[in-house]
Short mmCIF file of C-alpha atoms in Angstrom, two decimals:
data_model
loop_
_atom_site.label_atom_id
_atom_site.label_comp_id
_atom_site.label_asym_id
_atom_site.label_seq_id
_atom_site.Cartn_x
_atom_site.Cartn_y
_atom_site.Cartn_z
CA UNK A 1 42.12 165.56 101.03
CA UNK A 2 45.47 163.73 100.29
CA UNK A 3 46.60 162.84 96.78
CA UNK A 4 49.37 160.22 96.66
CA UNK A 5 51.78 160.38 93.93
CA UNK A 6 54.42 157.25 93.56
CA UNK A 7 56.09 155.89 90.72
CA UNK A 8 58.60 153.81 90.16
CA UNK A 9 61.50 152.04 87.11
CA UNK A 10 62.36 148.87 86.49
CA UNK A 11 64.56 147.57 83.06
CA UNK A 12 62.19 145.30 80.91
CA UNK A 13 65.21 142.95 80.64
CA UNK A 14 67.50 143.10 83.63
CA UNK A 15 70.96 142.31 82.87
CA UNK A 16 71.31 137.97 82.25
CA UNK A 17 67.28 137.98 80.97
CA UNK A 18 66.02 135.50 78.66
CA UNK A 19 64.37 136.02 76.35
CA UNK A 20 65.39 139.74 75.54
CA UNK A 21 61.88 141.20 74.76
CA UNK A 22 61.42 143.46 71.83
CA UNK A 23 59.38 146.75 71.75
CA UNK A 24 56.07 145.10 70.13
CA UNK A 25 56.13 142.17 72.71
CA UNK A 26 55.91 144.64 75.73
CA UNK A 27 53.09 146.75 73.78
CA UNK A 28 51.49 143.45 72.99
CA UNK A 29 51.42 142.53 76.64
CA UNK A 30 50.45 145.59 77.59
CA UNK A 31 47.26 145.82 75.98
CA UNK A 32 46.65 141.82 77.43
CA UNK A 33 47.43 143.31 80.70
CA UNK A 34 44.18 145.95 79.85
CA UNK A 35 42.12 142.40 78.96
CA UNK A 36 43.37 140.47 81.73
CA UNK A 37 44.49 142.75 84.24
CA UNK A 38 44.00 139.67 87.08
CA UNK A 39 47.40 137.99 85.39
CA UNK A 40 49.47 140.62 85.65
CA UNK A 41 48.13 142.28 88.97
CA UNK A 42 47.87 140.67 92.20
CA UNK A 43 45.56 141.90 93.94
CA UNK A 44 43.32 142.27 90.73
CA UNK A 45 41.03 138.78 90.95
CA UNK A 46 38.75 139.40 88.21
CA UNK A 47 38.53 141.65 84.64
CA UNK A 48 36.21 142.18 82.59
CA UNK A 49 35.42 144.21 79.05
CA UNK A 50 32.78 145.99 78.98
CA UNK A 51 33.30 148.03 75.67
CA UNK A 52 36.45 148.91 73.35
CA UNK A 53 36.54 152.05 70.89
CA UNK A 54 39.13 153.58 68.95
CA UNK A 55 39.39 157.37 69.30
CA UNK A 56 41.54 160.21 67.71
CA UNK A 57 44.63 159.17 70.13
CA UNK A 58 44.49 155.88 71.04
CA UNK A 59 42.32 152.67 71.84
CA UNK A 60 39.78 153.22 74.68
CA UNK A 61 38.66 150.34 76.75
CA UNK A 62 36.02 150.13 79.66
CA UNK A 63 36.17 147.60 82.12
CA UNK A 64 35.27 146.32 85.22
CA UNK A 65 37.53 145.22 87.65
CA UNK A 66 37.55 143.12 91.04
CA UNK A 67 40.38 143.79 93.63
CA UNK A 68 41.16 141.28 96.88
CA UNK A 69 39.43 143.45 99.43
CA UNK A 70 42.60 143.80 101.51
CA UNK A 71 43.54 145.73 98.50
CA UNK A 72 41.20 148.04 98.10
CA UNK A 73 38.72 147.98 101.07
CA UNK A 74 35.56 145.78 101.49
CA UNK A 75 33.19 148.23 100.47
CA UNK A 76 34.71 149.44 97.06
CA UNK A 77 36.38 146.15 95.32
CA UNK A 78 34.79 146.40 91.82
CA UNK A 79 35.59 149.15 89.99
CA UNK A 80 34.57 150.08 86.42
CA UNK A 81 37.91 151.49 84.81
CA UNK A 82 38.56 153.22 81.53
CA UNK A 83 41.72 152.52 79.91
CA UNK A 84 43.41 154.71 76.92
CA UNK A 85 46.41 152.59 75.08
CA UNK A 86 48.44 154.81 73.42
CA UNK A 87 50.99 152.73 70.80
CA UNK A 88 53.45 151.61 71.77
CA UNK A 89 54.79 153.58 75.22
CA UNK A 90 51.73 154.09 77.46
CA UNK A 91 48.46 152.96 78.95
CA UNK A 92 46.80 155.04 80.99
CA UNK A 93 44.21 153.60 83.42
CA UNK A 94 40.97 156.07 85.25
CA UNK A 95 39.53 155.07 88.24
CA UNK A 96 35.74 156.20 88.78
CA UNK A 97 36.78 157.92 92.22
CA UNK A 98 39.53 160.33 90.19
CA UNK A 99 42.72 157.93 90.58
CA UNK A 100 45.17 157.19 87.96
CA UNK A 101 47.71 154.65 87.12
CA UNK A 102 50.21 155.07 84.30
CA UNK A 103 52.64 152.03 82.51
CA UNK A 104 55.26 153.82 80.37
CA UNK A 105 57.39 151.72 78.33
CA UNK A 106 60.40 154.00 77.30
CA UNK A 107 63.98 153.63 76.49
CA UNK A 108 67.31 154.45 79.04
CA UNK A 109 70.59 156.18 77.25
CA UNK A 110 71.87 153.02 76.44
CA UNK A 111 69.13 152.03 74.45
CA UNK A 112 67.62 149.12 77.55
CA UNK A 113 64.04 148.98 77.56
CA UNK A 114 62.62 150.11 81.09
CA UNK A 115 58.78 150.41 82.66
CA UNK A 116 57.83 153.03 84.55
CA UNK A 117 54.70 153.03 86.83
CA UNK A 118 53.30 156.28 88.09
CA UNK A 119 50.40 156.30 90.40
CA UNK A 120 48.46 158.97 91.68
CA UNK A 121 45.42 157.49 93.85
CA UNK A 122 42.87 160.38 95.64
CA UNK A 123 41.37 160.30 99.19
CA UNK A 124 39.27 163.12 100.05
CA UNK A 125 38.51 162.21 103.47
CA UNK A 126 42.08 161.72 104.65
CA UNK A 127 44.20 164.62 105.73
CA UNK A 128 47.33 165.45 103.99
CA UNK A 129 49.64 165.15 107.00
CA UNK A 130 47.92 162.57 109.01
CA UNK A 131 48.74 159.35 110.02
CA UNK A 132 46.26 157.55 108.02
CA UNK A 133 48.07 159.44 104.88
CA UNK A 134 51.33 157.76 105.80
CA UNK A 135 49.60 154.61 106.53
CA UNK A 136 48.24 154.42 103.10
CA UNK A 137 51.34 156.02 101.19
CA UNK A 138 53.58 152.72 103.05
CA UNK A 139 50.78 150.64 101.62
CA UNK A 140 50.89 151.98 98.54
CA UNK A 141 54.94 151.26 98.15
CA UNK A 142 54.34 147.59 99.41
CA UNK A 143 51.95 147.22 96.23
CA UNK A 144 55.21 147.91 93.91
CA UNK A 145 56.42 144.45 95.17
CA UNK A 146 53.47 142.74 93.79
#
């Protein structure tokens, strides 16, 4: 089994960016991006919500997702997620087969707002050192240019 950890930076507004977006409109496009994951995501053609709860920590949202098949593989392209937003750094996204996806909003030592993605995405039938592992980690780090 191989477990693929990536993650990645990026400032929210790059040097020369207009507008400058403040804190509250990245959290408020973060929780669209739980609603209507297909506008931010591109190889996400379809969401929908199935249910939405607040608990003890945050806002939990179930929902049911379609991914391009190229994306994902043909066999397992909708995928019932559950989301936890936690105000106003981090979403947190569960996959049914154990993989994870993390958007953290924090804040650089000059004060710039910057994103981080973290990904950690399981395959049990794929061996740590194999080929098909690299394969799929270079596949994985193409997705960042989505």
């Amino acid at each position: 089994m191989v477990n693929i950890n990536l993650a990645y930076s990026a400032p929210i507004n790059p040097s020369g960016a207009s507008p400058i977006l403040s804190e509250a409109q990245i959290w408020n496009g973060l929780r669209r991006k739980v609603r209507k994951a297909h506008e931010f995501v591109a190889p996400i053609l379809e969401c929908e919500v199935l249910s939405e709860e607040d608990t003890a920590s945050g806002i939990k949202v179930t929902r049911q997702v379609v991914f391009d098949k190229e994306a994902r593989g043909s066999n397992d392209n909708v995928v019932k997620e559950v989301v936890y937003e936690f105000a106003p750094t981090r979403v947190d996204f569960y996959q049914p087969d154990g993989s994870k996806v993390f958007n953290i909003v924090s804040v650089d030592q000059e004060g710039n707002l910057i994103m981080t993605y973290a990904f950690e995405w399981q395959h049990p039938g794929v061996e740590a050192e194999g080929e098909q592992a690299k394969e799929l980690r270079d596949k994985y780090f193409k997705l960042r240019e989505l």
